[in-house]
N, C-alpha and C. Protein backbone atom coordinates (compact mmCIF):
# COMPACT_ATOMS: atom_id res chain seq x y z
N MET A 1 82.75 -53.64 -15.00
CA MET A 1 83.98 -53.45 -14.94
C MET A 1 84.21 -54.96 -16.35
N LEU A 2 86.03 -54.05 -16.56
CA LEU A 2 85.96 -55.03 -17.48
C LEU A 2 87.38 -55.83 -16.55
N VAL A 3 87.81 -57.36 -16.51
CA VAL A 3 89.02 -57.57 -16.33
C VAL A 3 89.46 -58.34 -17.24
N VAL A 4 91.19 -58.53 -16.81
CA VAL A 4 91.66 -58.64 -17.90
C VAL A 4 92.69 -59.40 -17.07
N GLY A 5 93.38 -60.95 -18.50
CA GLY A 5 94.21 -61.75 -17.75
C GLY A 5 95.51 -61.66 -18.85
N GLU A 6 95.94 -63.09 -18.45
CA GLU A 6 97.15 -63.04 -18.85
C GLU A 6 97.15 -63.31 -20.42
N GLN A 7 97.00 -64.17 -20.92
CA GLN A 7 96.99 -65.13 -22.53
C GLN A 7 95.80 -66.78 -21.97
N PRO A 8 94.54 -66.75 -22.75
CA PRO A 8 94.88 -67.65 -22.87
C PRO A 8 95.46 -68.59 -22.72
N GLY A 9 94.92 -70.24 -21.76
CA GLY A 9 94.92 -70.74 -21.23
C GLY A 9 95.22 -71.74 -22.27
N ASP A 10 95.16 -73.18 -22.61
CA ASP A 10 94.83 -73.71 -23.07
C ASP A 10 93.66 -74.74 -23.63
N ARG A 11 92.76 -74.55 -22.72
CA ARG A 11 91.57 -75.13 -22.41
C ARG A 11 90.67 -73.40 -23.11
N GLU A 12 91.11 -72.17 -22.98
CA GLU A 12 90.74 -71.13 -23.06
C GLU A 12 90.63 -71.01 -25.00
N ASP A 13 92.12 -71.97 -24.93
CA ASP A 13 92.54 -71.81 -26.74
C ASP A 13 91.17 -72.85 -27.67
N LEU A 14 91.52 -73.74 -27.03
CA LEU A 14 90.76 -74.40 -27.11
C LEU A 14 89.00 -74.49 -27.44
N VAL A 15 88.36 -73.42 -26.41
CA VAL A 15 87.27 -73.21 -26.40
C VAL A 15 86.75 -71.87 -26.99
N GLY A 16 87.63 -71.08 -26.78
CA GLY A 16 87.15 -69.45 -28.00
C GLY A 16 86.67 -69.19 -26.69
N GLU A 17 87.22 -68.74 -24.83
CA GLU A 17 86.56 -68.06 -24.19
C GLU A 17 87.07 -68.17 -23.57
N PRO A 18 87.64 -66.65 -22.11
CA PRO A 18 88.66 -66.32 -21.50
C PRO A 18 87.63 -67.26 -20.76
N PHE A 19 88.98 -68.62 -19.82
CA PHE A 19 88.70 -68.45 -18.32
C PHE A 19 87.60 -69.29 -18.07
N VAL A 20 87.98 -70.15 -18.70
CA VAL A 20 86.82 -71.84 -18.88
C VAL A 20 87.83 -73.08 -18.29
N GLY A 21 88.94 -72.94 -17.66
CA GLY A 21 89.31 -73.74 -17.53
C GLY A 21 90.01 -73.95 -15.62
N PRO A 22 90.56 -74.22 -15.33
CA PRO A 22 90.73 -74.47 -14.01
C PRO A 22 90.89 -73.68 -13.38
N ALA A 23 91.76 -72.78 -14.26
CA ALA A 23 92.50 -71.08 -13.70
C ALA A 23 90.56 -70.03 -12.66
N GLY A 24 89.62 -70.59 -14.06
CA GLY A 24 88.74 -69.45 -14.74
C GLY A 24 87.21 -70.88 -13.87
N ARG A 25 87.73 -72.29 -13.19
CA ARG A 25 86.60 -71.70 -11.93
C ARG A 25 87.63 -71.04 -11.04
N LEU A 26 88.83 -71.55 -10.38
CA LEU A 26 89.06 -70.83 -9.17
C LEU A 26 88.51 -69.14 -8.72
N LEU A 27 88.30 -68.76 -9.94
CA LEU A 27 88.79 -67.54 -9.97
C LEU A 27 86.69 -67.03 -10.39
N ASP A 28 86.11 -68.14 -11.03
CA ASP A 28 84.59 -68.24 -11.21
C ASP A 28 83.87 -67.99 -8.77
N LYS A 29 84.92 -69.09 -8.33
CA LYS A 29 84.47 -68.69 -7.47
C LYS A 29 84.37 -67.88 -6.05
N ALA A 30 86.07 -67.59 -6.70
CA ALA A 30 86.38 -66.32 -5.89
C ALA A 30 85.11 -64.98 -6.14
N PHE A 31 85.24 -65.02 -7.99
CA PHE A 31 84.17 -64.03 -8.08
C PHE A 31 82.63 -64.12 -6.55
N GLY A 32 82.31 -64.82 -6.64
CA GLY A 32 81.50 -65.51 -5.86
C GLY A 32 81.97 -65.19 -4.46
N GLU A 33 82.39 -65.72 -3.78
CA GLU A 33 82.48 -65.33 -2.66
C GLU A 33 82.90 -63.38 -2.75
N ALA A 34 83.23 -62.54 -3.95
CA ALA A 34 83.68 -61.95 -3.59
C ALA A 34 82.89 -60.42 -3.54
N GLY A 35 81.61 -61.47 -4.23
CA GLY A 35 80.00 -60.10 -4.15
C GLY A 35 79.86 -59.74 -6.19
N PHE A 36 80.38 -60.57 -6.47
CA PHE A 36 80.05 -60.67 -8.41
C PHE A 36 79.07 -61.16 -9.07
N ASP A 37 79.12 -61.57 -9.83
CA ASP A 37 78.21 -62.23 -10.81
C ASP A 37 79.41 -61.74 -12.13
N ARG A 38 79.63 -63.20 -12.81
CA ARG A 38 80.81 -63.44 -13.30
C ARG A 38 80.34 -63.16 -15.02
N SER A 39 78.65 -63.05 -14.65
CA SER A 39 77.56 -62.74 -16.29
C SER A 39 77.17 -61.09 -16.50
N SER A 40 77.97 -60.20 -15.98
CA SER A 40 77.83 -58.98 -15.64
C SER A 40 79.03 -58.63 -15.48
N LEU A 41 79.81 -58.96 -16.00
CA LEU A 41 81.90 -58.81 -15.77
C LEU A 41 82.43 -58.33 -17.83
N TYR A 42 83.11 -58.09 -18.34
CA TYR A 42 83.53 -57.89 -19.68
C TYR A 42 84.61 -58.87 -19.26
N LEU A 43 85.20 -59.70 -19.39
CA LEU A 43 86.59 -61.08 -19.75
C LEU A 43 86.99 -60.67 -20.60
N THR A 44 88.79 -60.86 -20.50
CA THR A 44 89.70 -60.70 -22.01
C THR A 44 90.59 -60.96 -21.27
N ASN A 45 91.70 -61.59 -22.51
CA ASN A 45 92.75 -61.15 -22.07
C ASN A 45 93.73 -59.92 -22.59
N ALA A 46 95.02 -59.44 -21.94
CA ALA A 46 96.54 -59.36 -23.19
C ALA A 46 97.23 -59.20 -24.06
N VAL A 47 96.97 -60.64 -23.89
CA VAL A 47 97.48 -61.89 -25.46
C VAL A 47 96.76 -62.32 -25.57
N LYS A 48 95.98 -61.74 -27.12
CA LYS A 48 95.21 -62.85 -27.84
C LYS A 48 95.24 -63.76 -28.29
N HIS A 49 96.36 -64.93 -28.06
CA HIS A 49 96.74 -66.10 -28.58
C HIS A 49 97.36 -67.43 -27.70
N PHE A 50 97.19 -68.44 -27.59
CA PHE A 50 97.86 -69.33 -26.72
C PHE A 50 99.12 -69.08 -27.08
N LYS A 51 100.34 -68.85 -26.09
CA LYS A 51 101.60 -68.96 -27.15
C LYS A 51 102.03 -70.51 -25.19
N PHE A 52 102.47 -72.30 -26.51
CA PHE A 52 102.82 -73.04 -25.85
C PHE A 52 104.16 -73.81 -26.17
N THR A 53 104.80 -74.42 -25.66
CA THR A 53 105.61 -75.94 -26.15
C THR A 53 104.66 -76.80 -26.47
N GLU A 54 105.02 -78.07 -27.53
CA GLU A 54 104.85 -79.85 -27.02
C GLU A 54 105.22 -80.20 -25.67
N ARG A 55 104.66 -80.58 -25.31
CA ARG A 55 105.41 -81.50 -24.26
C ARG A 55 104.31 -83.42 -24.49
N GLY A 56 105.06 -84.19 -25.54
CA GLY A 56 103.54 -85.58 -25.97
C GLY A 56 102.78 -84.71 -26.65
N LYS A 57 101.18 -85.26 -25.95
CA LYS A 57 100.28 -84.65 -26.08
C LYS A 57 99.92 -83.56 -25.67
N ARG A 58 100.53 -82.61 -25.12
CA ARG A 58 100.24 -81.78 -23.38
C ARG A 58 100.46 -80.95 -24.67
N ARG A 59 99.78 -79.38 -24.12
CA ARG A 59 100.46 -78.00 -24.76
C ARG A 59 100.94 -77.26 -23.04
N ILE A 60 102.35 -77.45 -22.63
CA ILE A 60 102.65 -76.33 -21.05
C ILE A 60 102.50 -74.93 -22.13
N HIS A 61 101.62 -74.28 -21.46
CA HIS A 61 101.84 -72.88 -20.92
C HIS A 61 102.74 -72.19 -21.21
N GLN A 62 103.89 -70.40 -21.99
CA GLN A 62 104.82 -70.24 -22.18
C GLN A 62 104.30 -68.61 -21.93
N LYS A 63 105.69 -67.98 -21.34
CA LYS A 63 105.02 -66.18 -20.98
C LYS A 63 105.25 -65.76 -22.40
N PRO A 64 104.49 -65.25 -22.56
CA PRO A 64 104.02 -64.40 -23.95
C PRO A 64 106.11 -63.36 -23.52
N SER A 65 105.99 -63.11 -25.46
CA SER A 65 107.21 -62.34 -24.91
C SER A 65 107.14 -60.18 -25.19
N ARG A 66 107.92 -59.45 -24.73
CA ARG A 66 107.30 -58.12 -25.35
C ARG A 66 105.89 -57.96 -25.69
N GLY A 67 106.98 -58.20 -26.84
CA GLY A 67 106.59 -58.14 -28.30
C GLY A 67 105.25 -58.48 -29.10
N GLU A 68 104.74 -60.02 -27.96
CA GLU A 68 103.83 -60.35 -28.38
C GLU A 68 102.75 -59.39 -27.27
N VAL A 69 102.71 -59.53 -26.66
CA VAL A 69 102.39 -58.07 -26.04
C VAL A 69 101.77 -56.95 -26.29
N VAL A 70 102.94 -56.15 -26.88
CA VAL A 70 102.99 -54.97 -27.60
C VAL A 70 100.84 -55.36 -29.05
N ALA A 71 102.18 -56.41 -29.24
CA ALA A 71 101.59 -55.87 -30.90
C ALA A 71 99.48 -56.85 -30.33
N CYS A 72 99.22 -57.29 -29.73
CA CYS A 72 97.55 -58.35 -29.18
C CYS A 72 97.19 -56.33 -28.14
N ARG A 73 98.06 -54.77 -27.86
CA ARG A 73 97.87 -54.24 -27.17
C ARG A 73 97.11 -53.45 -28.06
N PRO A 74 96.65 -52.87 -29.79
CA PRO A 74 95.15 -52.13 -29.92
C PRO A 74 94.22 -52.97 -29.81
N TRP A 75 93.99 -54.15 -29.73
CA TRP A 75 93.10 -53.88 -29.33
C TRP A 75 92.34 -54.79 -28.13
N LEU A 76 93.50 -55.05 -27.04
CA LEU A 76 92.62 -54.43 -25.67
C LEU A 76 92.35 -53.38 -25.52
N ILE A 77 92.84 -52.16 -26.47
CA ILE A 77 92.79 -51.17 -26.20
C ILE A 77 91.11 -50.39 -27.17
N ALA A 78 90.78 -51.39 -27.70
CA ALA A 78 90.58 -51.18 -29.14
C ALA A 78 88.58 -51.79 -27.97
N GLU A 79 88.79 -53.00 -26.68
CA GLU A 79 88.17 -53.66 -26.37
C GLU A 79 87.74 -52.20 -24.90
N LEU A 80 88.62 -52.33 -24.07
CA LEU A 80 88.92 -50.87 -23.51
C LEU A 80 87.90 -49.98 -23.72
N GLY A 81 88.18 -48.50 -25.40
CA GLY A 81 86.92 -48.13 -24.86
C GLY A 81 85.85 -48.66 -25.84
N ALA A 82 85.45 -49.55 -26.44
CA ALA A 82 84.27 -50.42 -26.57
C ALA A 82 82.91 -50.37 -25.58
N VAL A 83 83.87 -50.88 -24.17
CA VAL A 83 83.27 -50.48 -22.88
C VAL A 83 83.60 -50.30 -22.51
N ARG A 84 84.19 -49.19 -22.01
CA ARG A 84 85.12 -47.87 -21.18
C ARG A 84 83.44 -48.40 -19.49
N PRO A 85 84.25 -49.08 -19.10
CA PRO A 85 84.53 -49.85 -17.76
C PRO A 85 84.91 -48.82 -16.61
N ASP A 86 84.12 -49.08 -14.94
CA ASP A 86 83.71 -48.10 -13.86
C ASP A 86 85.54 -48.41 -13.46
N LEU A 87 85.87 -49.98 -13.54
CA LEU A 87 86.66 -50.10 -13.09
C LEU A 87 87.20 -51.20 -14.12
N LEU A 88 88.68 -51.67 -14.03
CA LEU A 88 89.67 -51.67 -14.97
C LEU A 88 90.15 -53.18 -13.59
N VAL A 89 90.25 -54.03 -13.69
CA VAL A 89 91.04 -55.68 -12.72
C VAL A 89 91.84 -56.46 -14.06
N VAL A 90 93.42 -56.25 -13.52
CA VAL A 90 93.94 -57.23 -14.94
C VAL A 90 95.11 -58.60 -13.11
N LEU A 91 94.70 -59.27 -13.67
CA LEU A 91 95.32 -60.08 -12.95
C LEU A 91 96.65 -61.09 -13.67
N GLY A 92 97.76 -60.28 -12.36
CA GLY A 92 98.80 -61.26 -13.19
C GLY A 92 100.04 -60.07 -13.99
N ALA A 93 101.03 -60.73 -13.50
CA ALA A 93 101.81 -59.63 -13.66
C ALA A 93 102.34 -58.55 -15.63
N VAL A 94 101.63 -60.20 -16.37
CA VAL A 94 101.34 -59.34 -18.16
C VAL A 94 100.63 -58.68 -18.27
N ALA A 95 99.31 -57.97 -17.39
CA ALA A 95 97.98 -57.89 -18.43
C ALA A 95 98.44 -56.64 -17.58
N ALA A 96 98.93 -56.61 -16.25
CA ALA A 96 99.37 -55.28 -15.24
C ALA A 96 99.82 -54.83 -16.04
N GLN A 97 101.05 -55.63 -16.52
CA GLN A 97 102.51 -54.26 -17.73
C GLN A 97 101.91 -53.49 -18.53
N SER A 98 100.75 -54.80 -19.77
CA SER A 98 100.86 -54.52 -20.41
C SER A 98 100.04 -53.25 -19.63
N LEU A 99 98.56 -52.90 -19.60
CA LEU A 99 98.26 -52.09 -19.09
C LEU A 99 98.77 -50.31 -17.87
N LEU A 100 99.04 -51.32 -16.93
CA LEU A 100 99.25 -50.54 -15.71
C LEU A 100 100.89 -49.80 -16.32
N GLY A 101 101.86 -50.39 -17.13
CA GLY A 101 103.16 -49.37 -17.28
C GLY A 101 104.11 -50.31 -16.89
N PRO A 102 104.94 -50.85 -18.60
CA PRO A 102 105.99 -52.40 -17.52
C PRO A 102 107.09 -51.90 -16.19
N SER A 103 107.29 -51.39 -16.04
CA SER A 103 107.07 -50.57 -14.96
C SER A 103 106.27 -51.46 -13.11
N PHE A 104 105.40 -52.16 -13.56
CA PHE A 104 104.21 -52.60 -12.30
C PHE A 104 104.58 -53.48 -11.85
N LYS A 105 104.79 -53.31 -10.24
CA LYS A 105 105.08 -55.33 -9.98
C LYS A 105 103.70 -55.00 -9.28
N ILE A 106 103.19 -55.82 -9.14
CA ILE A 106 101.94 -57.03 -8.78
C ILE A 106 102.31 -57.03 -7.31
N THR A 107 103.31 -56.90 -6.81
CA THR A 107 103.31 -57.70 -5.27
C THR A 107 104.07 -56.42 -4.52
N ARG A 108 104.01 -55.52 -5.14
CA ARG A 108 104.32 -54.33 -4.85
C ARG A 108 102.59 -53.89 -4.36
N ARG A 109 102.14 -53.55 -5.59
CA ARG A 109 100.92 -52.77 -4.91
C ARG A 109 99.64 -53.65 -4.88
N ARG A 110 98.88 -55.02 -5.55
CA ARG A 110 98.42 -55.71 -5.42
C ARG A 110 97.51 -55.37 -4.63
N GLY A 111 95.91 -55.50 -4.79
CA GLY A 111 94.22 -54.60 -3.83
C GLY A 111 94.76 -53.60 -4.04
N GLU A 112 95.64 -52.99 -4.50
CA GLU A 112 95.39 -50.77 -4.27
C GLU A 112 94.78 -50.93 -5.87
N LEU A 113 93.88 -49.15 -5.55
CA LEU A 113 93.22 -48.66 -6.45
C LEU A 113 94.54 -47.76 -7.08
N VAL A 114 94.62 -47.46 -8.56
CA VAL A 114 95.46 -47.22 -9.42
C VAL A 114 94.69 -46.21 -10.35
N ALA A 115 95.21 -44.97 -10.18
CA ALA A 115 94.92 -44.02 -11.63
C ALA A 115 95.27 -45.14 -13.13
N PRO A 116 94.56 -45.08 -13.98
CA PRO A 116 95.40 -45.34 -15.43
C PRO A 116 96.28 -44.15 -16.11
N PRO A 117 97.32 -44.86 -16.32
CA PRO A 117 98.29 -44.01 -17.43
C PRO A 117 96.83 -43.36 -18.41
N GLY A 118 97.98 -42.52 -18.99
CA GLY A 118 97.11 -41.65 -19.68
C GLY A 118 96.25 -41.92 -20.77
N ASP A 119 97.49 -42.92 -21.73
CA ASP A 119 96.64 -43.55 -22.88
C ASP A 119 94.96 -44.56 -22.73
N ILE A 120 94.83 -45.12 -21.84
CA ILE A 120 93.75 -45.88 -21.27
C ILE A 120 93.25 -44.69 -20.01
N ALA A 121 93.27 -43.62 -19.83
CA ALA A 121 92.77 -42.99 -18.79
C ALA A 121 91.20 -42.26 -19.64
N ASP A 122 90.75 -41.89 -20.95
CA ASP A 122 89.58 -41.78 -21.29
C ASP A 122 88.89 -42.79 -21.39
N PHE A 123 89.46 -44.31 -21.45
CA PHE A 123 88.36 -45.17 -20.95
C PHE A 123 88.16 -45.88 -19.66
N VAL A 124 89.06 -45.49 -17.84
CA VAL A 124 88.83 -46.50 -18.03
C VAL A 124 88.55 -45.32 -15.94
N GLY A 125 87.86 -45.31 -15.83
CA GLY A 125 87.68 -45.76 -14.10
C GLY A 125 88.62 -44.66 -13.97
N THR A 126 88.92 -46.72 -12.79
CA THR A 126 90.15 -46.63 -11.23
C THR A 126 91.01 -48.07 -12.35
N ALA A 127 91.71 -48.74 -11.72
CA ALA A 127 92.33 -50.07 -11.88
C ALA A 127 92.79 -50.38 -10.77
N ILE A 128 92.79 -51.60 -10.61
CA ILE A 128 93.19 -52.35 -9.08
C ILE A 128 93.91 -53.79 -10.02
N ALA A 129 95.08 -53.94 -9.62
CA ALA A 129 95.42 -55.48 -9.60
C ALA A 129 96.02 -56.05 -8.74
N THR A 130 95.73 -57.96 -9.29
CA THR A 130 95.82 -58.84 -8.33
C THR A 130 96.91 -60.23 -8.39
N VAL A 131 96.83 -60.94 -8.26
CA VAL A 131 96.75 -61.78 -9.10
C VAL A 131 96.19 -62.42 -9.91
N HIS A 132 96.99 -62.97 -11.20
CA HIS A 132 96.43 -64.95 -11.93
C HIS A 132 95.61 -65.57 -11.03
N PRO A 133 95.06 -65.63 -11.18
CA PRO A 133 94.24 -66.91 -10.18
C PRO A 133 94.54 -67.74 -10.43
N SER A 134 95.80 -68.42 -12.05
CA SER A 134 96.82 -69.20 -11.82
C SER A 134 97.74 -69.36 -11.15
N ALA A 135 98.14 -68.52 -11.15
CA ALA A 135 98.86 -68.00 -9.35
C ALA A 135 99.28 -68.76 -8.48
N VAL A 136 97.27 -68.30 -8.16
CA VAL A 136 97.09 -69.36 -6.70
C VAL A 136 96.81 -70.54 -6.66
N LEU A 137 96.51 -71.56 -7.43
CA LEU A 137 97.09 -72.84 -8.45
C LEU A 137 98.26 -72.98 -7.60
N ARG A 138 99.55 -72.60 -8.27
CA ARG A 138 100.27 -73.38 -7.92
C ARG A 138 101.05 -72.56 -6.74
N ALA A 139 100.06 -71.70 -5.81
CA ALA A 139 100.70 -71.59 -4.27
C ALA A 139 101.48 -73.12 -3.65
N PRO A 140 102.87 -72.21 -2.39
CA PRO A 140 102.53 -73.15 -2.12
C PRO A 140 101.50 -73.78 -0.86
N ASP A 141 101.22 -71.83 0.08
CA ASP A 141 99.62 -72.64 0.50
C ASP A 141 98.25 -71.87 -0.73
N ARG A 142 97.53 -72.35 -0.69
CA ARG A 142 97.32 -72.76 -1.68
C ARG A 142 95.17 -71.81 -0.92
N GLN A 143 95.33 -71.88 0.78
CA GLN A 143 94.87 -71.32 1.47
C GLN A 143 94.64 -69.64 1.50
N GLN A 144 95.82 -69.73 2.00
CA GLN A 144 96.08 -68.14 1.78
C GLN A 144 96.74 -67.53 0.82
N ALA A 145 96.06 -68.03 0.06
CA ALA A 145 96.77 -67.56 -1.66
C ALA A 145 95.45 -67.26 -2.06
N TYR A 146 94.39 -68.42 -1.60
CA TYR A 146 93.30 -67.69 -1.53
C TYR A 146 92.59 -66.05 -2.02
N ALA A 147 92.70 -66.38 0.23
CA ALA A 147 92.00 -65.68 0.85
C ALA A 147 92.48 -64.15 0.28
N GLU A 148 94.09 -63.99 -0.33
CA GLU A 148 94.91 -62.95 -0.04
C GLU A 148 94.05 -62.43 -1.52
N PHE A 149 93.57 -63.34 -2.86
CA PHE A 149 92.70 -63.56 -4.18
C PHE A 149 91.67 -62.80 -3.48
N VAL A 150 90.64 -63.14 -2.67
CA VAL A 150 90.01 -62.54 -2.52
C VAL A 150 88.90 -61.20 -1.91
N ALA A 151 90.35 -61.17 -1.29
CA ALA A 151 90.57 -59.89 -0.16
C ALA A 151 90.47 -59.08 -1.62
N ASP A 152 91.82 -59.18 -2.26
CA ASP A 152 91.70 -58.20 -3.62
C ASP A 152 90.70 -58.48 -4.01
N LEU A 153 89.92 -58.80 -4.27
CA LEU A 153 88.39 -59.16 -5.11
C LEU A 153 87.50 -57.82 -4.92
N ARG A 154 87.64 -58.32 -3.37
CA ARG A 154 86.08 -57.77 -2.70
C ARG A 154 86.65 -55.80 -2.65
N ALA A 155 88.05 -55.23 -2.49
CA ALA A 155 88.38 -54.22 -2.59
C ALA A 155 87.80 -54.05 -3.82
N ALA A 156 88.14 -54.21 -5.13
CA ALA A 156 87.10 -53.99 -6.29
C ALA A 156 86.41 -53.38 -6.08
N ARG A 157 86.13 -54.86 -5.67
CA ARG A 157 83.90 -54.52 -5.52
C ARG A 157 83.17 -53.51 -4.35
N GLU A 158 84.45 -53.05 -3.51
CA GLU A 158 84.15 -51.42 -2.48
C GLU A 158 84.61 -50.42 -3.61
N ALA A 159 85.26 -50.89 -4.51
CA ALA A 159 85.92 -49.49 -5.62
C ALA A 159 84.06 -49.77 -6.19
N VAL A 160 83.95 -50.61 -7.05
CA VAL A 160 82.18 -50.03 -7.69
C VAL A 160 81.12 -49.71 -7.13
N ASN A 161 81.58 -50.01 -5.66
CA ASN A 161 80.22 -50.50 -5.57
C ASN A 161 79.59 -49.72 -3.20
N PRO A 162 80.51 -48.78 -3.51
CA PRO A 162 81.43 -48.13 -1.76
C PRO A 162 79.78 -48.66 -0.87
N ALA A 163 80.01 -49.14 0.02
CA ALA A 163 79.07 -49.31 1.11
C ALA A 163 78.88 -48.69 1.67
N GLY A 164 77.60 -48.77 1.42
CA GLY A 164 76.96 -47.50 1.97
C GLY A 164 75.79 -46.93 1.13
N SER A 165 76.43 -47.71 -0.56
CA SER A 165 75.76 -47.39 -1.91
C SER A 165 75.25 -47.63 -2.46
N GLY A 166 73.84 -47.63 -2.90
CA GLY A 166 72.38 -48.89 -3.65
C GLY A 166 73.15 -49.26 -3.87
């Protein structure tokens, strides 16, 4: 399984690894509840650099432009080609639109298995999209948002290991 986030956050940029900040800790917890071992997953981001503005000593995340997403896509496609996952899990709108098409809407299709589009179909068995864990952290009702996020990851788990199969 290959998991694609949107872009590195401040902590990820400093450490050089995806999902090591607050959103990563929430993702690890959700993976555990959904039955995944993070060490068996390949995690990456659609955009390979941290876009930010400075506010004092803090670096505040900025949404990447469409041009930045397109510019980073060859590296992402190369990762898909190298890993060739049975399942692609995309976290957030930037990742979903990068890989599943610019008109893909998480709000309409989250937790749903989708056929990968033609240019990645040779590398990916199936795909599923859900919110980015940072969206769960920002949600007004975090418990509800977290429960829905875990349900989406359980749907992904079911896709790679259907009930009744060893």
